[in-house]
Short mmCIF file of C-alpha atoms and ligand atoms in Angstrom, two decimals:
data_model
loop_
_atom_site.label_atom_id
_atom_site.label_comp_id
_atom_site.label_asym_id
_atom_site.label_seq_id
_atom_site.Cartn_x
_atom_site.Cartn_y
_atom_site.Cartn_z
CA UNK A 92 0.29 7.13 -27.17
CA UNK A 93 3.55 7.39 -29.19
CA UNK A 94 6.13 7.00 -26.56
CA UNK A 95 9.59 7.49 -28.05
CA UNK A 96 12.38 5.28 -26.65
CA UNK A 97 16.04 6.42 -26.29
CA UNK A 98 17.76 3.22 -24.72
CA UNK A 99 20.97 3.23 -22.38
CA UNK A 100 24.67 3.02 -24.18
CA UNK A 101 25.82 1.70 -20.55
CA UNK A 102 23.32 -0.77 -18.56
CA UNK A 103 24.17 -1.54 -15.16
CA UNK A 104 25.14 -4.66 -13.70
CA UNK A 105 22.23 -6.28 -11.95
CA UNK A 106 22.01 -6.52 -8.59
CA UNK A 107 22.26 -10.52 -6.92
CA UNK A 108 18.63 -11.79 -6.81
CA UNK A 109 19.20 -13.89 -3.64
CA UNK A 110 20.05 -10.30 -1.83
CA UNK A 111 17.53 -8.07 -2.84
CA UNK A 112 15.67 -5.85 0.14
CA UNK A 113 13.46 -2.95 -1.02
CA UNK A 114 13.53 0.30 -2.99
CA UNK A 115 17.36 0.69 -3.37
CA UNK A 116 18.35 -0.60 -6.79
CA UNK A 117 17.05 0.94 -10.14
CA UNK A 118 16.96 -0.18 -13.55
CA UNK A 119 18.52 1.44 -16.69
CA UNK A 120 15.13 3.38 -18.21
CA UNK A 121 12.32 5.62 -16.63
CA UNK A 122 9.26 6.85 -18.48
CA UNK A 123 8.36 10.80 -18.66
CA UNK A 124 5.80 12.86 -19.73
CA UNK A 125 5.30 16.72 -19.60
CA UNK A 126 1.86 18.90 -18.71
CA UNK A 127 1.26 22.26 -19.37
CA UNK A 128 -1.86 24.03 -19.94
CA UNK A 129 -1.31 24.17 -23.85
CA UNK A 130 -0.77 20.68 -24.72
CA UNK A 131 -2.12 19.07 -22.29
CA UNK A 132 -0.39 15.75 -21.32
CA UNK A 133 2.40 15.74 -23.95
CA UNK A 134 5.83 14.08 -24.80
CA UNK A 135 5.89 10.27 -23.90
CA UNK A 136 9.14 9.10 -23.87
CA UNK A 137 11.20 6.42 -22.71
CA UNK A 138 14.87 7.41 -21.33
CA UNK A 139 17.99 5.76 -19.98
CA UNK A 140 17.93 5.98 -16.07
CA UNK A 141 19.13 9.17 -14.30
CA UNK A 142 18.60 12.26 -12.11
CA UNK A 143 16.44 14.61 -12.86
CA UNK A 144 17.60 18.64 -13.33
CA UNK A 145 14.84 20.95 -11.64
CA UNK A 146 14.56 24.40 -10.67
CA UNK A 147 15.41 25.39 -6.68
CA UNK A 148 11.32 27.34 -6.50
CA UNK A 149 10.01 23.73 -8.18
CA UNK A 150 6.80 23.65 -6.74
CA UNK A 151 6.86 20.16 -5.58
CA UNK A 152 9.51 20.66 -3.53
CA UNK A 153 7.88 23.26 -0.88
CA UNK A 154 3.97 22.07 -1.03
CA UNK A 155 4.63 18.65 -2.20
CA UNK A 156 1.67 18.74 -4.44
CA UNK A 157 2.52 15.37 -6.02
CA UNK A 158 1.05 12.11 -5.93
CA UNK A 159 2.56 8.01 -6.59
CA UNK A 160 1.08 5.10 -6.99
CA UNK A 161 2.75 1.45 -6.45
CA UNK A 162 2.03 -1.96 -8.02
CA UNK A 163 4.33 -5.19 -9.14
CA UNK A 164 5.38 -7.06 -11.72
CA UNK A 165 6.16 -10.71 -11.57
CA UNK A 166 7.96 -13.31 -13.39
CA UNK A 167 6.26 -16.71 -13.82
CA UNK A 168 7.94 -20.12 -13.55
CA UNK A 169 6.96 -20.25 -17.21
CA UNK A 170 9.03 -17.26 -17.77
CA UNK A 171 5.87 -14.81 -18.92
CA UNK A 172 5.46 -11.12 -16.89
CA UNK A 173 2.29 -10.69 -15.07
CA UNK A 174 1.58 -7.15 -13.81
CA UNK A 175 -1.63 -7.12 -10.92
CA UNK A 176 -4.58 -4.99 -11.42
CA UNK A 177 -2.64 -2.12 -13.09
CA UNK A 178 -5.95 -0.78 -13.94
CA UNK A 179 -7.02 -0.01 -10.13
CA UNK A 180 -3.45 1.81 -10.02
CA UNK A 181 -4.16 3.85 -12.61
CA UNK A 182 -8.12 4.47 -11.65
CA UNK A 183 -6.76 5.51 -8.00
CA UNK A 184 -3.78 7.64 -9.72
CA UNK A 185 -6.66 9.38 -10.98
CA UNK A 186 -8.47 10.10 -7.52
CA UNK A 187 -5.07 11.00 -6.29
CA UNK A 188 -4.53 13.54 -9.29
CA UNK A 189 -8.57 14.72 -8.34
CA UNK A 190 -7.79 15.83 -4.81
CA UNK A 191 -4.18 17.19 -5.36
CA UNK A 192 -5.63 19.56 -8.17
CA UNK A 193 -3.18 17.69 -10.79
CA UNK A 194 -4.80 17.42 -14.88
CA UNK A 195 -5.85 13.33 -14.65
CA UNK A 196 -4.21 11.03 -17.04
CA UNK A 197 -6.01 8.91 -18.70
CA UNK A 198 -5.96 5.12 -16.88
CA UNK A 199 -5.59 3.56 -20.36
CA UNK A 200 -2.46 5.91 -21.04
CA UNK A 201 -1.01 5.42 -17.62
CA UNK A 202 -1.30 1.27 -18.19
CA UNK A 203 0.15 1.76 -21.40
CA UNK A 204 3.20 3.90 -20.19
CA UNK A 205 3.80 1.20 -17.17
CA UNK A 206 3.62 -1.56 -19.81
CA UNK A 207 6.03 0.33 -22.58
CA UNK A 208 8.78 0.32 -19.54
CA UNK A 209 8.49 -2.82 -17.65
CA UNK A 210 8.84 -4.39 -21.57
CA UNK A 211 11.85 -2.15 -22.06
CA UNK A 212 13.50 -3.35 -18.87
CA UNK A 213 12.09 -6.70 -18.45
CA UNK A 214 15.33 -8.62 -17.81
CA UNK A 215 15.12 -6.77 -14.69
CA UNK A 216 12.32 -8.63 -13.51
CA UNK A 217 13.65 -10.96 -11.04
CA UNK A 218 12.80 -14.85 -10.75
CA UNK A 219 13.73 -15.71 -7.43
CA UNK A 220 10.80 -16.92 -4.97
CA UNK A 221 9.41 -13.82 -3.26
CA UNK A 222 11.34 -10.87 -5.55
CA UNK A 223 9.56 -8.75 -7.88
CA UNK A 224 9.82 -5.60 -9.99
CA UNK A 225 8.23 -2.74 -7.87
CA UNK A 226 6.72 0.07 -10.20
CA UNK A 227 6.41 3.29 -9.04
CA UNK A 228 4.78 6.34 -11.11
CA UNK A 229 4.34 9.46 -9.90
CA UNK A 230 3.43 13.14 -10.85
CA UNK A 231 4.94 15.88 -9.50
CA UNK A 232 4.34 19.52 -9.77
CA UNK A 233 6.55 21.52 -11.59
CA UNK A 234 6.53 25.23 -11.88
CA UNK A 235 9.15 27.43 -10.87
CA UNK A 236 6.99 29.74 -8.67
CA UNK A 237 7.12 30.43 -4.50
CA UNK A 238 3.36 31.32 -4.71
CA UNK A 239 0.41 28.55 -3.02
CA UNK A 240 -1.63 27.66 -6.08
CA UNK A 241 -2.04 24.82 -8.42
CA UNK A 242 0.77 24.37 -10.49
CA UNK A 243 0.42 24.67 -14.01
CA UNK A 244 3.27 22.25 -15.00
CA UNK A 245 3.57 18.93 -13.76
CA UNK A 246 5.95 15.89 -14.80
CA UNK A 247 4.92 12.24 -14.83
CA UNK A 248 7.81 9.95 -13.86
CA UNK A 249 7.66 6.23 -14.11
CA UNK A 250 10.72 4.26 -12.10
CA UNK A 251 11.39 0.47 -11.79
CA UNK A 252 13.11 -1.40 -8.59
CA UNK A 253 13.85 -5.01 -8.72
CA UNK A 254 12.66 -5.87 -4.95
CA UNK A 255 12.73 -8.49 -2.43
CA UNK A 256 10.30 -8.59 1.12
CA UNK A 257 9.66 -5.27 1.79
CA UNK A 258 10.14 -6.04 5.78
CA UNK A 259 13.57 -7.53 6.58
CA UNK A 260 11.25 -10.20 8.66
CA UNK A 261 9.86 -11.56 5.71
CA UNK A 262 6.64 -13.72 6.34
CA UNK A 263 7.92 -13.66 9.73
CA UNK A 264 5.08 -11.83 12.06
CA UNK A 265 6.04 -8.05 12.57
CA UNK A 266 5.14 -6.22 15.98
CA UNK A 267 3.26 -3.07 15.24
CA UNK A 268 2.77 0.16 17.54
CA UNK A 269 -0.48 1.61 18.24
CA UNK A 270 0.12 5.35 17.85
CA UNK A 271 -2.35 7.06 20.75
CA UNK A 272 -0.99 10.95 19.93
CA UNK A 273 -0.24 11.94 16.48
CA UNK A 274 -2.89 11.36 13.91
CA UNK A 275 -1.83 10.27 9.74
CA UNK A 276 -5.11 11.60 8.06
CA UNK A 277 -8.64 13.21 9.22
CA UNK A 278 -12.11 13.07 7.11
CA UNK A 279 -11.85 15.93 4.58
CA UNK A 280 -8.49 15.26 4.55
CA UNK A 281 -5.90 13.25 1.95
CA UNK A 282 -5.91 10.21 3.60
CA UNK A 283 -7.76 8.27 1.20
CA UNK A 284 -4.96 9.28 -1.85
CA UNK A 285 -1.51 8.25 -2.19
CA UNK A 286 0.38 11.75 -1.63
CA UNK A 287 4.00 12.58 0.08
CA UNK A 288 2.50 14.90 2.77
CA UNK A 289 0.54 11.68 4.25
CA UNK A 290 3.82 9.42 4.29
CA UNK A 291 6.04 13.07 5.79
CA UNK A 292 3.39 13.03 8.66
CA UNK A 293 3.39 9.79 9.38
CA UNK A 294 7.21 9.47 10.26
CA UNK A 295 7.44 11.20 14.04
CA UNK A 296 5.72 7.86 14.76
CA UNK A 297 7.24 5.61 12.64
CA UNK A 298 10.31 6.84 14.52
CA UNK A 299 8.68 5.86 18.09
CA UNK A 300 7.50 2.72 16.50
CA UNK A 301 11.21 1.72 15.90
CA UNK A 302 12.54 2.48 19.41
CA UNK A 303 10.09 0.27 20.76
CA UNK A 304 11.35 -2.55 17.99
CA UNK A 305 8.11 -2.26 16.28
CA UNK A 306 8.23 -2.45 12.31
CA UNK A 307 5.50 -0.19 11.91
CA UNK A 308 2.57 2.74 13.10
CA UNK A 309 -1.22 1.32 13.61
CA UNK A 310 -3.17 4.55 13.30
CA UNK A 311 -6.31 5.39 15.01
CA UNK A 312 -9.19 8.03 13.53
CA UNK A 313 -7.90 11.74 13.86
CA UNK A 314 -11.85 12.64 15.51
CA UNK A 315 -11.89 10.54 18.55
CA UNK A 316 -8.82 8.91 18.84
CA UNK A 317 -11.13 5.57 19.32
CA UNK A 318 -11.48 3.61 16.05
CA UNK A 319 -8.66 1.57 13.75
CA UNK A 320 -7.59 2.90 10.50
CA UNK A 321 -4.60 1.48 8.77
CA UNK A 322 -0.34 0.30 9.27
CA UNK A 323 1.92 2.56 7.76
CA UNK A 324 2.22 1.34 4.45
CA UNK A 325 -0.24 -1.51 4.61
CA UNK A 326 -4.63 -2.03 5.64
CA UNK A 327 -4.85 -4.11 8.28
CA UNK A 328 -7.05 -6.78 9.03
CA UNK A 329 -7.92 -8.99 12.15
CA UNK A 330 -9.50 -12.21 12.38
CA UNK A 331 -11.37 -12.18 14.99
CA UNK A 332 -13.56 -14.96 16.47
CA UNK A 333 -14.43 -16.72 13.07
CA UNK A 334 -14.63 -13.54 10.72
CA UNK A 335 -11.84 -11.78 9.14
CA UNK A 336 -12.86 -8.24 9.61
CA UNK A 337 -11.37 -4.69 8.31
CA UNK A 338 -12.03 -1.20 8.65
CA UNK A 339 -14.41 0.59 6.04
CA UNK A 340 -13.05 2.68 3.86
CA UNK A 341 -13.88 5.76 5.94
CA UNK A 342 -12.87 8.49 4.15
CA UNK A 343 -9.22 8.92 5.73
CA UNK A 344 -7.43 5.22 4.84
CA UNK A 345 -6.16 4.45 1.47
CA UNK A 346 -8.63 2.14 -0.55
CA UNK A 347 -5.66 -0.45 -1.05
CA UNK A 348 -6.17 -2.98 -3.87
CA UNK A 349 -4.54 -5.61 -1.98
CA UNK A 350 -7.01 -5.11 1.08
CA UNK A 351 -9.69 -5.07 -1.74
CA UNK A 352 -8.22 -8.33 -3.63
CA UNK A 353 -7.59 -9.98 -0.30
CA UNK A 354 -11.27 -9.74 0.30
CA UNK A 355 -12.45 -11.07 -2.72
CA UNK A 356 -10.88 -13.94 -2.23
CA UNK A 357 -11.48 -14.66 1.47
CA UNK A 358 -14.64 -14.25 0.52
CA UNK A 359 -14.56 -16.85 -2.40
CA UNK A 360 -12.43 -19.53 0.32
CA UNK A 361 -15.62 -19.45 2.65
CA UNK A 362 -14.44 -16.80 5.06
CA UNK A 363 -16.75 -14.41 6.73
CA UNK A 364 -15.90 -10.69 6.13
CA UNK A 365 -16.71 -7.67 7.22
CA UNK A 366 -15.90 -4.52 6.49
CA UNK A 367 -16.73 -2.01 9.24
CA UNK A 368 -15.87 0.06 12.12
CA UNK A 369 -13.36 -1.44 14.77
CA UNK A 370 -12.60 0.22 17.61
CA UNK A 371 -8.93 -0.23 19.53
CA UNK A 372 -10.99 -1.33 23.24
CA UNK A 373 -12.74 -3.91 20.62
CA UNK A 374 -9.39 -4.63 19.50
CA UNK A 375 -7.79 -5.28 22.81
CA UNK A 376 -10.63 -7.21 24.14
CA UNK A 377 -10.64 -9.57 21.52
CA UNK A 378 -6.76 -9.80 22.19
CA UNK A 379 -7.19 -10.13 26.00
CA UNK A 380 -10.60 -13.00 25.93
CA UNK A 381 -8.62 -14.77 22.98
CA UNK A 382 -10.57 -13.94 20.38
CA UNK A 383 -8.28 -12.29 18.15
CA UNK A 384 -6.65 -15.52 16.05
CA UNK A 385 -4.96 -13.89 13.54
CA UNK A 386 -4.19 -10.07 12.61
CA UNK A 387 -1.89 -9.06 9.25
CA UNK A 388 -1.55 -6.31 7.24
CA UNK A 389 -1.94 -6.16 3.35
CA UNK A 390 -0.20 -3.70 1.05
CA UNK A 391 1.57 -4.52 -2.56
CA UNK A 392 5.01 -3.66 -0.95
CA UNK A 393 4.11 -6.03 1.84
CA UNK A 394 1.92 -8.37 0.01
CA UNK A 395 0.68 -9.88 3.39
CA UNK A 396 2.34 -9.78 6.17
CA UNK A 397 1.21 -11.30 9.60
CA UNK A 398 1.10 -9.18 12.71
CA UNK A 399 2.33 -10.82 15.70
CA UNK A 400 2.05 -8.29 18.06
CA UNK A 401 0.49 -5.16 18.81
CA UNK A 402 1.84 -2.62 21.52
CA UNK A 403 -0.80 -0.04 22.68
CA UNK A 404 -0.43 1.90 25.96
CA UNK A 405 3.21 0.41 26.77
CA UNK A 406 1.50 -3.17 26.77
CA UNK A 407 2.77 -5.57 24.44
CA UNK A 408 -0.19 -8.33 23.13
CA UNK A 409 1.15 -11.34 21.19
CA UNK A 410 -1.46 -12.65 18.28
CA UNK A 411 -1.26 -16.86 17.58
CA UNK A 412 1.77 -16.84 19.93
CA UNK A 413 3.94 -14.68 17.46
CA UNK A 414 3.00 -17.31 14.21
CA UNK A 415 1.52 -16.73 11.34
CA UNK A 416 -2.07 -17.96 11.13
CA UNK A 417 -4.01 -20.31 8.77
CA UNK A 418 -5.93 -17.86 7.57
CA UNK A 419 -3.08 -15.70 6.44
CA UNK A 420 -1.06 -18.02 5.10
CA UNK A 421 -3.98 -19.29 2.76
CA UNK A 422 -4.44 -16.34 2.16
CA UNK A 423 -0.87 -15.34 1.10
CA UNK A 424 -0.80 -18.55 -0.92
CA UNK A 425 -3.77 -17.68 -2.89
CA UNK A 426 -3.20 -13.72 -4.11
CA UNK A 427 0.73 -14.82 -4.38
CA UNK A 428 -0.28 -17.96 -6.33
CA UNK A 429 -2.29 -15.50 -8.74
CA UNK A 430 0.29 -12.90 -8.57
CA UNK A 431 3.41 -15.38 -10.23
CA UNK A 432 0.57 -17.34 -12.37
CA UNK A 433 1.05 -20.42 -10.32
CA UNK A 434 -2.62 -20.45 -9.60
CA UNK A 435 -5.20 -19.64 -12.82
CA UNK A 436 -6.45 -16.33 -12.82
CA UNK A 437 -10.12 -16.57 -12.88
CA UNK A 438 -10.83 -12.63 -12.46
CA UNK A 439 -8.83 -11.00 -15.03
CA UNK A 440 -6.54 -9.54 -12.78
CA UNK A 441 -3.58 -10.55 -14.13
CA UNK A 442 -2.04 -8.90 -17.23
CA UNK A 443 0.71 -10.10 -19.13
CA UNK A 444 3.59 -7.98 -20.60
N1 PLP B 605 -2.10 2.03 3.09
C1 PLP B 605 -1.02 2.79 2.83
C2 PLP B 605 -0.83 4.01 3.65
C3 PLP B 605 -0.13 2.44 1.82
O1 PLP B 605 0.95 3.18 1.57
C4 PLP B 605 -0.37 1.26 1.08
C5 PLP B 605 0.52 0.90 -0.01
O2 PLP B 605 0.36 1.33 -1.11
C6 PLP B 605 -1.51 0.51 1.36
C7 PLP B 605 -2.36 0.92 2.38
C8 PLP B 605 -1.85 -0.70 0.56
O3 PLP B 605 -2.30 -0.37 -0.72
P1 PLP B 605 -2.12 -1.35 -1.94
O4 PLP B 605 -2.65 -2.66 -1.51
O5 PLP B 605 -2.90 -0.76 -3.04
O6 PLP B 605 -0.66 -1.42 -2.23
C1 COI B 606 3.17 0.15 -1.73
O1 COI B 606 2.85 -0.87 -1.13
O2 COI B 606 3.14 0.22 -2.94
C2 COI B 606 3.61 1.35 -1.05
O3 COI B 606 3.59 2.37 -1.66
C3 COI B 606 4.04 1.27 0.30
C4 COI B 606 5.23 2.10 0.66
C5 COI B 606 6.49 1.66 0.01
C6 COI B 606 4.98 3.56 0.64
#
């Protein structure tokens, strides 16, 4: 790609490392790129930071056909920037842009656009322990029509957000609510893609979730109510007896390439895993007999983050007395100690900037 770059007369002051939370800061460029039927993807560019001017019938804005994906980059004590997997990013933008109806872009293009812009505003990536530069492209559709059909037009954004934990808590254990009512995603559905209309239904219960002092949603299957699926913006996993067990990727949870990293290396510490069906009773036996050692979820926003209790039915359940676990925490070691280069990448899942 040629992507042209038209830098910033006036970059911001930074924000203070030590303070950072998530999502609220941005840095002084953003990559675009136009679609339309003619030319295809078209018009790389690189351009200082700012809002966007769009029409009031922009398609995106009444049936939200637009997807997003999510990944990191992170400073190493050596000073180099190591981006994680941006390849899987790009390969699920792709399955994202198949079920929305939105032209693919090619994962080779998309790595090179996220590359072009972290460069351009690397000084933003922090270098305090546990910040990051959060990445987040996305494609919205664009046309200036009322009508329900595919748009023909779409935009490509790329943004960047110098971030700290994504849960005030930190590595602290977060209590999570087990939503019996509303569902997030069925079979058939979009579940399995990152799209707004997934993250606009899940709020109503994100909202009860918060009364009850609860960081986040644990979603059961939209069919029977009966079996887990994933945390708000994070897979979940429970160790339970001696295995460390998730749900399969049924069709309606997002494939996350953290849950998918995470595996590969429990697997390569010795752990038993098992990807499968787990039902809630399972769930709350395991928590009730003792079982259940250790549950946390894993997401790149929340990297992992240890669940320390669950509340289903108005019963609250604490997990390793409200600690994180061994398990976790080696386990957060290990994919963090890849992620900032302190510990060699032996998979090629790193890639430097
Ligand atoms: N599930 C949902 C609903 C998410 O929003 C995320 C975050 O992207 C994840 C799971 C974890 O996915 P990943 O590990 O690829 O960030
Ligand atoms: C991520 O982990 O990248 C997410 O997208 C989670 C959330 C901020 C939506």
């Amino acid at each position: 790609m040629n992507i042209s770059i038209k830098l910033t007369g006036q970059p911001k002051t930074k924000p203070d490392e030590n303070k950072l939370s998530f999502g609220k800061q941005f840095t002084d460029h953003m990559f675009l790129m136009n679609y339309d039927s003619e030319k295809g993807w078209h018009n790389p560019r690189i351009e200082p930071y700012g809002p966007l001017s769009i029409d009031p019938s922009t398609n995106v804005l009444h049936y939200g056909q637009g997807v997003f994906e999510g990944l990191k980059a992170y400073r190493t004590k050596e000073n180099k920037v190591l981006l994680f997997r941006p390849d899987e990013n790009a390969k699920r933008l792709k399955s994202s842009c198949e079920r929305l109806c939105i032209p693919p872009i090619d994962q080779d293009d998309v790595v090179e656009a996220i590359v072009s812009l972290v460069k351009t505003d690397i000084d933003w990536v922090p270098s305090s322990a546990g910040t990051s530069l959060y990445i987040r492209p996305f494609i919205i559709s664009t046309d200036p029509f009322l009508g329900v059909h595919p748009s023909h037009t779409y935009l490509f954004m790329i943004i960047l957000s110098p971030v700290g934990p994504y849960y005030p808590t930190g590595l602290n254990p977060t209590s999570i609510y087990v939503e019996d009512f509303y569902k997030r995603a069925s079979k058939g559905g979009m579940g399995h893609v990152k799209t707004m209309g997934n993250y606009a239904a899940s709020l109503i219960a994100q909202e009860k979730a918060i009364k009850l002092n609860c960081i986040q949603t644990l979603w059961l299957d939209a069919h029977e109510g009966r079996y887990i699926e994933e945390v708000g913006a994070m897979n979940v996993f429970f160790v339970i007896g001696d295995k460390v067990v998730t749900p399969e990727l049924s069709g309606s949870i997002l494939p996350g390439i953290t849950r998918k990293s995470t595996l590969e290396i429990a697997k390569s510490l010795g752990y038993k895993t098992e990807e499968r069906k787990i039902t809630i009773d399972e769930v709350i036996e395991a928590l009730e007999s003792s079982e259940m050692k250790e549950c946390f979820g894993t997401g790149t926003a929340a990297v992992i983050s240890p669940v320390g209790e669950l509340i289903y039915k108005d019963i609250r359940h604490t997990i390793n007395n409200n600690k994180i676990g061994t398990i976790s925490q080696t386990l957060y070691d290990t994919l963090t100690g890849i992620q900032y280069g302190t510990i060699k990448d032996t998979r090629g899942w790193t890639v430097e900037v």
